Coordinates of C-alpha atoms and ligand atoms in Angstrom, one line a residue:
Chain A
M1 CA 0.1 0.0 -0.2
S2 CA 0.9 3.5 -0.3
Y3 CA 0.3 5.9 2.4
T4 CA -1.7 9.0 1.8
Q5 CA -1.0 12.0 3.8
K6 CA -3.9 11.4 5.9
E7 CA -3.1 8.0 6.7
I8 CA 0.8 9.2 7.7
I9 CA -0.8 11.6 10.1
D10 CA -3.3 9.1 11.7
L11 CA -0.1 7.2 12.8
V12 CA 0.9 9.6 15.5
R13 CA -1.5 10.7 18.0
P14 CA -0.7 13.3 21.0
T15 CA -0.2 10.2 23.6
K16 CA 0.3 6.8 21.2
V17 CA 2.1 6.1 17.8
H18 CA 1.1 3.2 15.6
R19 CA 3.1 0.0 15.6
K20 CA 3.6 0.4 11.7
V21 CA 6.0 3.1 12.2
Y22 CA 8.6 0.3 13.1
T23 CA 7.5 -2.4 11.2
D24 CA 6.9 -1.1 7.8
P25 CA 9.5 -1.2 5.0
E26 CA 7.4 1.4 3.3
V27 CA 7.4 3.8 6.3
F28 CA 11.2 3.6 6.4
D29 CA 11.4 4.3 2.7
L30 CA 9.4 7.4 3.6
E31 CA 11.5 8.4 6.6
M32 CA 14.7 8.2 4.3
E33 CA 13.0 10.5 1.8
R34 CA 11.0 12.9 3.9
L35 CA 12.9 12.9 7.2
W36 CA 16.2 12.2 6.9
A37 CA 16.8 14.1 3.3
K38 CA 15.0 17.2 4.7
T39 CA 16.6 17.6 7.9
W40 CA 20.3 18.4 9.0
I41 CA 22.4 14.7 9.3
Y42 CA 25.2 14.3 11.8
I43 CA 28.5 13.6 9.1
G44 CA 31.6 13.8 11.3
H45 CA 34.0 16.0 13.2
E46 CA 36.4 18.6 11.2
S47 CA 39.2 16.7 13.1
Q48 CA 38.7 13.4 11.3
V49 CA 39.9 15.4 8.0
Q50 CA 42.5 17.8 9.3
D51 CA 44.8 17.7 6.4
K52 CA 44.1 18.6 2.6
G53 CA 42.9 15.8 0.6
S54 CA 42.1 14.0 4.0
Y55 CA 38.5 12.2 3.7
I56 CA 36.1 10.0 5.6
T57 CA 33.3 8.3 4.2
L58 CA 29.8 7.3 5.2
N59 CA 26.0 6.9 4.2
Y60 CA 23.9 9.7 4.3
G61 CA 20.6 7.8 5.1
K62 CA 21.1 5.3 2.2
V63 CA 23.4 7.8 0.0
P64 CA 27.0 7.1 -0.1
V65 CA 28.8 10.6 0.4
V66 CA 32.4 11.8 1.4
M67 CA 33.6 14.4 3.7
V68 CA 36.9 16.1 2.6
R69 CA 39.1 19.1 3.2
D70 CA 40.2 20.8 -0.2
T71 CA 43.4 22.7 -1.0
D72 CA 42.0 25.8 0.9
M73 CA 41.6 23.9 4.2
E74 CA 37.6 24.1 3.4
V75 CA 35.5 21.0 4.3
H76 CA 32.8 20.0 2.0
V77 CA 30.3 17.1 2.0
L78 CA 30.2 15.3 -1.6
H79 CA 28.2 12.5 -3.2
N80 CA 30.4 9.6 -3.3
R81 CA 29.7 9.3 -7.1
C82 CA 31.6 9.8 -10.0
G83 CA 29.8 12.1 -12.8
H84 CA 30.4 10.0 -15.5
K85 CA 28.4 6.3 -14.9
G86 CA 28.1 6.6 -10.9
V87 CA 31.0 4.5 -9.5
K88 CA 31.9 5.4 -5.8
L89 CA 35.0 7.3 -5.8
V90 CA 36.2 6.4 -2.4
D91 CA 35.7 3.4 -0.9
K92 CA 37.7 3.1 2.5
A93 CA 36.4 4.5 5.5
C94 CA 39.0 7.1 5.9
G95 CA 42.3 8.1 3.7
K96 CA 44.2 11.2 1.8
I97 CA 44.3 11.7 -1.7
P98 CA 45.7 14.6 -3.8
A99 CA 42.5 14.6 -5.9
F100 CA 39.4 11.9 -6.8
R101 CA 40.0 9.9 -9.3
C102 CA 37.7 7.3 -10.7
C103 CA 38.7 3.7 -10.7
Y104 CA 36.8 3.2 -13.7
H105 CA 37.7 5.4 -16.5
G106 CA 40.0 7.7 -14.9
W107 CA 37.8 10.9 -14.4
R108 CA 39.6 13.0 -12.0
Y109 CA 38.1 15.5 -9.6
R110 CA 39.4 18.4 -7.7
L111 CA 39.0 18.1 -3.8
D112 CA 36.0 20.4 -3.9
G113 CA 34.3 18.0 -6.3
K114 CA 34.7 19.9 -9.3
L115 CA 35.6 18.0 -12.5
L116 CA 39.3 18.4 -13.8
G117 CA 39.9 15.7 -16.4
V118 CA 38.6 13.2 -18.6
P119 CA 41.1 10.9 -20.5
Y120 CA 40.9 11.1 -24.4
M121 CA 38.7 13.9 -24.8
E122 CA 39.2 13.6 -28.5
S123 CA 36.1 11.2 -28.4
Y124 CA 33.4 13.8 -27.4
E125 CA 34.4 16.2 -30.0
D126 CA 31.3 17.3 -31.8
T127 CA 29.1 16.0 -29.3
A128 CA 26.9 18.0 -26.5
F129 CA 29.2 16.7 -23.6
N130 CA 30.4 19.5 -22.0
K131 CA 33.4 18.9 -19.6
E132 CA 32.4 22.4 -17.5
D133 CA 28.6 21.8 -16.9
P134 CA 28.2 21.1 -13.0
Q135 CA 26.3 18.3 -13.6
Y136 CA 29.2 16.1 -14.6
S137 CA 30.9 17.6 -11.4
M138 CA 30.8 15.5 -7.9
Q139 CA 27.6 17.2 -6.4
K140 CA 27.7 19.2 -3.1
L141 CA 25.6 18.6 0.0
R142 CA 24.6 21.6 2.3
S143 CA 26.6 21.4 4.8
D144 CA 27.7 23.8 8.2
S145 CA 29.1 22.9 11.4
V146 CA 28.8 23.9 15.2
R147 CA 32.4 23.8 16.9
G148 CA 33.8 21.2 14.3
F149 CA 30.8 18.8 14.4
V150 CA 29.9 18.8 10.5
F151 CA 26.2 18.2 9.4
A152 CA 25.0 18.4 6.1
T153 CA 21.4 18.2 4.6
M154 CA 19.9 17.4 1.3
N155 CA 17.2 20.2 1.5
A156 CA 17.8 23.6 0.5
D157 CA 15.0 25.0 2.5
A158 CA 16.1 23.7 5.4
P159 CA 16.7 26.6 8.4
D160 CA 20.3 27.2 9.2
L161 CA 21.9 24.6 11.5
R162 CA 21.9 27.0 14.6
T163 CA 18.5 27.8 14.2
W164 CA 17.5 24.3 13.9
M165 CA 19.4 23.1 16.8
G166 CA 17.9 25.7 19.2
G167 CA 18.7 25.5 22.9
A168 CA 20.2 21.9 22.2
A169 CA 23.0 23.5 21.2
D170 CA 23.7 24.4 24.5
V171 CA 25.1 21.4 25.2
M172 CA 27.3 20.8 22.2
E173 CA 28.8 24.2 23.3
N174 CA 29.2 22.6 26.7
L175 CA 31.1 19.4 25.3
C176 CA 33.5 21.8 24.2
D177 CA 33.9 24.3 26.9
R178 CA 34.9 21.1 29.1
A179 CA 38.2 21.5 26.7
P180 CA 40.8 23.7 28.7
D181 CA 41.7 24.9 25.2
G182 CA 37.8 25.3 24.3
E183 CA 37.9 22.8 21.3
V184 CA 37.4 18.8 21.0
E185 CA 38.9 16.5 18.8
A186 CA 37.9 12.9 17.6
A187 CA 40.0 10.5 19.3
G188 CA 40.4 6.6 19.8
G189 CA 38.4 5.6 16.5
V190 CA 35.1 4.2 16.4
L191 CA 33.0 1.1 17.1
R192 CA 30.1 0.0 14.8
Y193 CA 27.5 -2.1 16.5
E194 CA 24.8 -3.6 14.4
H195 CA 21.4 -3.5 15.9
E196 CA 18.4 -5.6 14.8
C197 CA 16.0 -2.9 15.4
N198 CA 14.3 0.3 13.9
W199 CA 16.4 3.3 14.1
K200 CA 13.9 4.7 16.4
M201 CA 13.8 2.2 19.1
F202 CA 17.5 3.5 19.8
I203 CA 16.7 7.1 19.8
E204 CA 14.0 6.6 22.1
N205 CA 15.8 4.8 24.6
L206 CA 18.4 7.7 25.6
N207 CA 16.0 9.8 27.6
D208 CA 13.8 6.8 28.5
M209 CA 15.0 6.8 32.7
M210 CA 12.2 4.4 33.3
H211 CA 14.7 1.6 31.9
P212 CA 17.9 1.9 33.4
M213 CA 17.1 0.5 36.7
V214 CA 15.1 -2.4 35.3
V215 CA 17.5 -3.4 32.3
H216 CA 21.0 -2.6 34.1
R217 CA 20.0 -4.1 37.5
S218 CA 22.1 -7.0 36.6
V219 CA 25.3 -5.2 36.3
V220 CA 24.9 -2.9 38.7
E221 CA 23.9 -5.8 41.4
C222 CA 27.1 -7.8 40.1
A223 CA 29.4 -4.3 40.6
R224 CA 28.1 -4.2 44.0
D225 CA 28.6 -7.8 45.0
Y226 CA 32.1 -7.5 43.7
I227 CA 32.7 -4.5 45.6
K228 CA 31.5 -6.1 48.9
T229 CA 34.6 -8.5 48.7
L230 CA 37.0 -6.0 48.6
P231 CA 38.5 -4.7 51.7
P232 CA 36.9 -1.4 53.1
D233 CA 39.9 0.9 52.3
S234 CA 40.5 0.0 48.6
P235 CA 41.2 2.8 46.4
R236 CA 38.0 4.3 44.3
L237 CA 37.1 2.2 41.0
D238 CA 36.3 4.1 37.9
E239 CA 34.7 1.5 36.7
A240 CA 32.1 1.4 39.9
E241 CA 32.1 5.1 39.3
I242 CA 30.5 4.7 35.9
L243 CA 28.3 1.6 36.4
L244 CA 26.4 2.1 39.7
P245 CA 24.7 5.0 38.6
F246 CA 22.8 3.1 36.1
G247 CA 20.9 1.9 39.0
A248 CA 19.7 5.0 40.4
S249 CA 16.1 5.2 41.8
Y250 CA 13.4 6.6 39.6
E251 CA 13.3 9.7 42.3
V252 CA 17.0 10.3 41.0
M253 CA 16.1 10.1 37.5
N254 CA 13.2 12.6 37.9
D255 CA 15.5 15.7 37.1
S256 CA 14.0 17.0 34.2
I257 CA 13.6 16.6 30.1
T258 CA 14.0 19.4 27.7
G259 CA 12.5 19.1 24.5
F260 CA 12.7 21.4 21.6
K261 CA 11.4 22.1 18.0
Y262 CA 12.6 19.7 15.4
G263 CA 12.4 16.6 17.7
H264 CA 15.9 17.4 20.0
H265 CA 16.1 16.7 23.6
Y266 CA 18.3 16.2 26.8
D267 CA 17.7 15.4 30.2
G268 CA 19.3 16.2 33.3
G269 CA 20.9 19.6 33.4
K270 CA 21.1 20.1 37.3
T271 CA 22.0 16.7 37.9
S272 CA 22.4 13.4 35.7
I273 CA 24.1 10.0 35.9
H274 CA 27.5 11.4 35.3
A275 CA 27.1 13.9 37.9
D276 CA 29.2 12.3 40.6
Y277 CA 32.3 11.8 38.6
T278 CA 35.5 12.4 40.6
L279 CA 37.3 15.8 39.4
D280 CA 40.6 14.8 37.9
P281 CA 42.8 17.4 40.0
E282 CA 45.2 18.1 37.2
Y283 CA 42.0 18.5 34.8
A284 CA 40.4 20.9 37.1
A285 CA 43.8 22.9 37.5
A286 CA 44.0 23.2 33.5
M287 CA 40.3 24.2 33.7
K288 CA 40.7 26.7 36.5
S289 CA 43.6 28.4 34.4
A290 CA 41.6 28.6 31.3
Y291 CA 38.7 29.9 32.6
G292 CA 38.9 31.4 36.2
E293 CA 37.1 29.3 39.1
A294 CA 33.5 31.1 38.5
R295 CA 33.4 29.9 34.4
M296 CA 34.9 26.4 35.3
N297 CA 32.1 25.8 37.9
E298 CA 29.3 27.1 35.5
I299 CA 31.0 24.9 32.9
L300 CA 31.2 21.6 34.8
S301 CA 27.7 22.1 36.8
F302 CA 25.8 21.9 33.7
N303 CA 25.5 18.2 33.6
T304 CA 23.0 16.5 31.1
H305 CA 22.9 12.8 30.3
N306 CA 22.2 11.9 26.7
T307 CA 21.3 15.0 24.1
L308 CA 19.7 13.9 20.9
Y309 CA 20.0 16.1 17.5
Y310 CA 17.0 14.6 16.3
P311 CA 17.6 12.1 14.2
S312 CA 21.1 11.2 13.9
L313 CA 23.3 12.1 16.8
T314 CA 23.2 11.8 20.5
I315 CA 25.9 13.1 22.6
K316 CA 27.3 13.1 26.5
S317 CA 28.9 16.3 27.1
A318 CA 29.8 15.0 30.8
I319 CA 31.7 12.2 29.2
Q320 CA 32.9 13.3 25.8
N321 CA 31.1 10.1 24.2
I322 CA 28.7 10.5 21.2
R323 CA 26.7 7.7 19.3
V324 CA 25.5 8.3 15.7
V325 CA 22.7 6.4 14.2
R326 CA 23.0 4.9 10.9
P327 CA 19.8 3.5 9.8
I328 CA 20.0 0.4 7.0
A329 CA 16.3 -1.0 7.0
Y330 CA 13.4 -0.8 8.8
N331 CA 14.8 -3.6 11.3
K332 CA 18.4 -2.5 10.9
T333 CA 20.5 -0.1 12.2
I334 CA 24.1 0.5 12.9
I335 CA 25.2 2.9 16.1
E336 CA 28.4 4.0 15.8
T337 CA 30.2 5.2 19.0
W338 CA 32.9 7.6 18.8
S339 CA 34.8 9.2 21.5
F340 CA 36.4 12.9 22.0
R341 CA 39.5 14.4 23.3
L342 CA 39.2 17.6 25.2
K343 CA 42.5 19.6 23.9
G344 CA 44.5 21.1 26.7
A345 CA 43.0 18.6 29.2
P346 CA 45.4 15.5 30.6
D347 CA 45.6 12.1 28.9
S348 CA 43.6 10.4 31.8
M349 CA 40.5 12.3 30.5
L350 CA 40.4 10.3 27.0
K351 CA 41.5 7.3 29.1
K352 CA 38.2 7.5 31.2
T353 CA 36.1 8.4 28.1
L354 CA 37.5 5.1 26.7
L355 CA 36.5 3.3 29.6
Y356 CA 33.2 4.5 29.6
S357 CA 32.4 3.8 26.0
R358 CA 34.2 0.3 26.6
L359 CA 31.8 -0.5 29.6
I360 CA 28.5 0.8 28.3
N361 CA 28.8 1.0 24.4
S362 CA 30.9 -1.7 23.5
N363 CA 29.4 -4.8 21.6
G364 CA 31.6 -6.8 24.2
S365 CA 30.1 -4.6 27.3
M366 CA 27.3 -5.5 29.9
V367 CA 25.3 -2.7 29.3
G368 CA 24.6 -2.1 25.7
P369 CA 23.9 -5.6 24.9
D370 CA 21.1 -5.5 27.6
D371 CA 19.2 -2.5 25.9
L372 CA 19.8 -4.1 22.6
T373 CA 18.1 -7.2 23.7
A374 CA 15.1 -4.7 24.7
Y375 CA 15.0 -3.2 21.2
F376 CA 15.1 -6.6 19.2
R377 CA 12.6 -8.0 21.6
A378 CA 10.2 -4.6 20.7
Q379 CA 10.9 -5.1 17.0
Q380 CA 9.4 -9.0 16.9
G381 CA 6.7 -8.1 19.5
L382 CA 5.3 -5.3 17.6
E383 CA 4.6 -7.8 14.5
S384 CA 1.6 -9.0 16.8
E385 CA -1.4 -7.4 15.9
A386 CA -3.1 -7.5 19.7
S387 CA -2.6 -4.0 19.5
D388 CA -1.7 -1.6 17.0
W389 CA -0.9 1.1 19.5
I390 CA 2.2 2.0 21.5
E391 CA 1.6 4.6 24.1
M392 CA 3.2 7.3 25.2
H393 CA 1.2 8.9 28.3
R394 CA 3.8 9.5 31.2
H395 CA 3.4 12.9 32.5
F396 CA 1.4 14.1 29.5
G397 CA -0.3 17.5 29.8
K398 CA 2.1 18.1 32.9
D399 CA 5.0 19.5 30.6
E400 CA 5.7 23.2 31.1
V401 CA 5.5 24.7 27.5
L402 CA 7.8 27.8 26.8
T403 CA 8.1 29.8 23.5
D404 CA 11.4 27.7 22.7
R405 CA 11.4 24.6 24.8
V406 CA 9.0 22.2 26.5
I407 CA 10.3 21.2 30.3
G408 CA 9.0 18.0 32.1
K409 CA 9.8 15.6 34.8
G410 CA 12.6 13.2 33.7
T411 CA 10.4 10.4 33.7
S412 CA 7.9 12.1 31.5
D413 CA 7.8 10.9 27.9
L414 CA 8.0 14.0 26.5
D415 CA 11.1 13.2 24.8
V416 CA 8.9 10.9 22.7
R417 CA 6.3 13.0 22.3
T418 CA 8.6 16.0 21.1
Q419 CA 10.2 13.3 18.3
Y420 CA 7.2 12.4 17.0
T421 CA 5.7 16.1 16.8
A422 CA 8.9 16.5 14.5
W423 CA 8.5 13.1 13.0
R424 CA 4.8 13.7 11.8
E425 CA 5.6 17.3 10.4
Y426 CA 8.5 16.0 8.3
M427 CA 6.9 13.2 6.9
T428 CA 3.5 14.8 6.1
V429 CA 5.2 17.8 4.4
A430 CA 4.9 17.2 0.5
A431 CA 7.8 15.1 -0.8
Chain B
M1 CA 58.9 -11.6 17.0
G2 CA 61.2 -14.4 16.5
V3 CA 60.3 -18.3 17.7
V4 CA 62.2 -19.6 20.3
A5 CA 63.1 -23.0 20.3
I6 CA 62.2 -25.0 23.2
S7 CA 61.8 -28.9 24.3
A8 CA 58.7 -31.3 23.1
N9 CA 57.8 -31.6 26.9
K10 CA 57.6 -27.8 27.3
Q11 CA 55.5 -27.2 23.9
E12 CA 53.1 -29.9 25.5
E13 CA 52.8 -28.2 29.0
I14 CA 52.1 -25.3 27.2
E15 CA 49.5 -26.3 24.3
R16 CA 47.8 -28.5 27.3
F17 CA 47.3 -25.2 29.2
L18 CA 45.7 -23.0 26.2
Y19 CA 43.5 -25.8 25.3
L20 CA 42.4 -26.4 29.1
E21 CA 41.5 -22.2 29.0
A22 CA 39.5 -22.9 25.8
S23 CA 37.3 -25.6 27.2
Y24 CA 36.3 -23.2 30.0
L25 CA 35.3 -21.0 27.4
D26 CA 33.7 -23.3 25.4
R27 CA 31.3 -24.3 28.2
P28 CA 31.5 -21.4 29.0
D29 CA 32.6 -21.4 32.4
L30 CA 33.8 -18.1 33.7
D31 CA 34.3 -19.2 37.6
N32 CA 37.1 -21.6 36.8
W33 CA 38.2 -19.5 33.3
I34 CA 39.1 -16.5 35.6
D35 CA 41.1 -18.7 38.1
L36 CA 43.7 -19.0 35.4
Y37 CA 44.4 -15.4 35.4
T38 CA 46.8 -13.5 37.7
D39 CA 45.4 -10.9 40.0
E40 CA 46.9 -8.2 37.9
G41 CA 45.9 -10.3 34.5
T42 CA 44.0 -8.7 31.4
Y43 CA 41.8 -9.8 28.8
W44 CA 42.1 -7.6 25.8
M45 CA 40.3 -7.6 22.2
P46 CA 41.6 -4.4 20.3
A47 CA 39.1 -2.9 17.9
I48 CA 41.9 -2.2 15.0
P49 CA 44.5 -4.4 13.7
D50 CA 47.9 -3.9 15.3
Q51 CA 46.4 -1.7 17.9
K52 CA 49.4 -0.4 19.9
D53 CA 47.5 0.1 23.3
P54 CA 44.3 0.1 25.1
D55 CA 44.5 3.3 26.8
N56 CA 44.7 5.9 23.7
H57 CA 42.1 4.0 21.2
I58 CA 38.5 1.9 21.7
S59 CA 38.8 -1.6 22.3
L60 CA 36.2 -4.3 22.1
F61 CA 37.2 -5.7 25.5
Y62 CA 39.8 -4.6 28.0
D63 CA 39.3 -6.2 31.2
D64 CA 41.1 -6.1 34.5
R65 CA 40.5 -8.3 37.4
V66 CA 37.4 -5.7 38.5
I67 CA 35.7 -6.4 35.2
M68 CA 36.2 -9.8 34.7
E69 CA 34.8 -10.4 38.6
V70 CA 31.7 -8.2 37.4
R71 CA 31.3 -9.9 33.9
R72 CA 31.7 -13.7 35.6
R73 CA 28.7 -12.9 38.0
N74 CA 26.9 -11.0 35.2
F75 CA 27.0 -13.9 33.0
V76 CA 25.0 -15.9 35.2
H77 CA 22.7 -13.0 36.6
S78 CA 18.8 -13.6 35.8
A79 CA 18.2 -10.4 35.5
A80 CA 20.4 -9.5 32.3
A81 CA 18.3 -10.1 29.4
S82 CA 20.9 -10.6 26.8
K83 CA 22.1 -13.6 29.1
D84 CA 18.8 -15.3 28.5
Y85 CA 19.9 -17.3 25.7
D86 CA 22.5 -20.1 25.8
V87 CA 25.8 -19.6 25.0
R88 CA 27.7 -22.7 23.4
A89 CA 31.3 -22.6 21.8
S90 CA 33.7 -24.7 20.3
H91 CA 37.6 -23.2 20.1
I92 CA 40.0 -24.6 18.0
I93 CA 43.8 -23.5 18.4
S94 CA 46.5 -24.1 16.2
N95 CA 50.2 -22.8 15.0
I96 CA 51.0 -22.6 18.9
Q97 CA 54.4 -20.8 19.2
V98 CA 56.5 -19.6 22.0
T99 CA 57.9 -16.1 21.1
D100 CA 59.7 -15.4 23.9
M101 CA 60.6 -17.6 27.0
D102 CA 62.8 -16.8 30.2
E103 CA 64.8 -19.3 30.8
E104 CA 65.2 -18.9 34.3
T105 CA 61.5 -18.1 35.6
G106 CA 59.5 -20.3 32.6
D107 CA 57.8 -17.2 31.8
C108 CA 57.0 -17.0 28.1
T109 CA 54.9 -15.1 25.4
V110 CA 52.8 -17.6 23.3
T111 CA 51.4 -17.0 20.0
S112 CA 48.5 -19.0 18.4
N113 CA 45.6 -19.1 15.6
F114 CA 42.3 -19.9 16.9
H115 CA 38.9 -20.4 15.1
C116 CA 36.0 -20.2 17.6
W117 CA 32.2 -20.8 16.7
L118 CA 30.0 -18.8 18.9
Y119 CA 26.0 -20.1 19.2
Y120 CA 24.1 -17.5 20.8
N121 CA 20.3 -16.5 20.4
D122 CA 19.5 -18.8 17.5
K123 CA 22.8 -17.6 15.5
Q124 CA 25.8 -19.3 14.8
T125 CA 28.7 -16.6 14.5
P126 CA 32.5 -17.9 13.3
Y127 CA 35.3 -15.8 15.1
A128 CA 39.0 -16.2 13.7
G129 CA 42.3 -14.6 14.5
R130 CA 45.3 -14.9 16.8
Y131 CA 45.8 -15.0 20.4
T132 CA 48.7 -13.6 22.4
H133 CA 49.3 -15.3 25.8
E134 CA 51.8 -13.8 28.2
L135 CA 52.1 -16.5 30.6
I136 CA 53.5 -16.8 34.1
S137 CA 55.1 -20.1 35.3
D138 CA 54.6 -21.4 38.8
G139 CA 56.9 -24.3 38.0
L140 CA 53.9 -26.7 37.6
S141 CA 51.6 -24.8 35.5
Y142 CA 50.6 -21.2 34.2
K143 CA 48.7 -18.0 35.1
I144 CA 47.9 -15.8 32.2
Q145 CA 49.3 -12.5 32.8
S146 CA 47.8 -11.0 29.5
K147 CA 45.5 -12.4 26.8
R148 CA 45.4 -10.5 23.4
V149 CA 42.6 -11.6 21.0
D150 CA 42.9 -10.0 17.6
I151 CA 39.9 -11.3 15.5
I152 CA 40.4 -10.7 11.8
N153 CA 37.1 -8.4 11.7
C154 CA 37.9 -6.2 14.7
D155 CA 37.0 -3.0 12.8
A156 CA 34.3 -4.2 10.8
T157 CA 30.7 -3.6 12.1
L158 CA 29.5 -6.3 14.6
N159 CA 26.8 -7.4 16.2
T160 CA 26.8 -8.3 20.2
I161 CA 30.1 -10.2 21.4
I162 CA 28.5 -11.9 24.6
I163 CA 31.4 -13.5 25.9
Y164 CA 35.3 -13.7 25.8
I165 CA 36.5 -15.3 22.4
Ligands
LIG501 S1 32.3 5.6 -14.1 FE1 33.9 7.3 -13.3 S2 35.0 7.3 -15.1 FE2 33.8 6.4 -15.9
LIG502 FE1 20.2 1.7 28.8

């Protein structure tokens, strides 16, 4: 079947959403066209393409793209497609090249995508083919960045990136402000984790504060059990500091969620599961000398948990770890975990970020796999027609609506409601 | 790294020890497995080929005693949803070579190739690669000071790795 405008609208109600948004491949295809292609999608961080000719490749929705730094040191996001017969021009995850050169007939492109050379031009003589015609160059996506985080969109009419981010940009600023030098860089590589579930299940879990004490009870109990066997004067364990807050009570998780236009949200602010990390004295000293004590305290006390830039990027400013959503099919998603170095901070900070990524997000961790089990069981369970609806009532009607944001309890479903409000808006705009 | 010439007896002793470790992971029996490690022992699965260290780059696993102890308990915890499924493995180890040997203490570094088939949640997944064991000798047998597991697809998109390989 093909969805009419009305049928799409009907999939989302104020406090419930139809199961088809997760289980119908056709909805997935429409999402790629109407949502992913129309909004800003996270591409990568500028520090991943530091030199002239450095590039990274990825898929924007289903479309292969390449982020590259040109000879003027400008960063571009280009369709990774030869202007001749469409062959992908670069096929490594990352690399460095003097220019693009197609492996098929050898067309060459400048680093900003402009077609440079076509072998044996004589054979085009007296034809309408014009090498200067922009259609034969690599096509550029509209791109922009905030503090080095590069986004791109296929939508010429999308609002500018900062406007689109709204107040959620505060958390990205905070992540970078946590560097004594005011800048972060991608460091320590990436983990790519296949999830057998719809992409929305992953992002709907980010600020689901009703799940950690259930899903992650086992690892928290096991950590507590082990700690009990240690002598009472044992040194503090970073592992315990990271794992134990996952068992925090409903009351603790209740700080707040703040939602924004276009589907973004973060939870916490005053406090979060990261709030009680021991402050590394060397890091504190570097921060104090960079910012002064008052500003340092202001930066470090803005304590959020997850921040979603709907639909593709989620960041943790307090531990400098991000996850990127790469949808593959209605029931398959790749989640990438990247870690960031705070420039000017001691090495111990990156070490802790990597410990966090390993303990919580790795394919081999004791946290992520339990979340994933809930997602793939939901994917399976929603095949049942027992009910067509998934509810999202929690705290409905009690959210505080301000001009630029909506604020509610940490245990509110306002994060999911915020996402589906944006979802419906994107999905019903004529393609 | 070169290969060190050792006696057939020593070679057999070392092989027997590696097979014992593999048999605990086949079942899997983490309570007995963990006893094969020294208190400072580590289990490391890098996320890129030739990864230099676990501190400056992400790894799939880098467990010290603390994490091993938590994992051993978690593996059989009734509330861990991802552990609801049977886990069965079959390890084959070959090309076992001693690349370093301290003649005095008997401590040695051993590399080997492995194939491991892992059955979990209705799927059977093959892992292949290379082990590097640093073994501490107590005269009778060995303890593992470190085990490095380089799977050949370490930098690919992977699903859950539910247990040590
Ligand atoms: S397809 Fe690229 S040069 Fe022909
Ligand atoms: Fe979780």
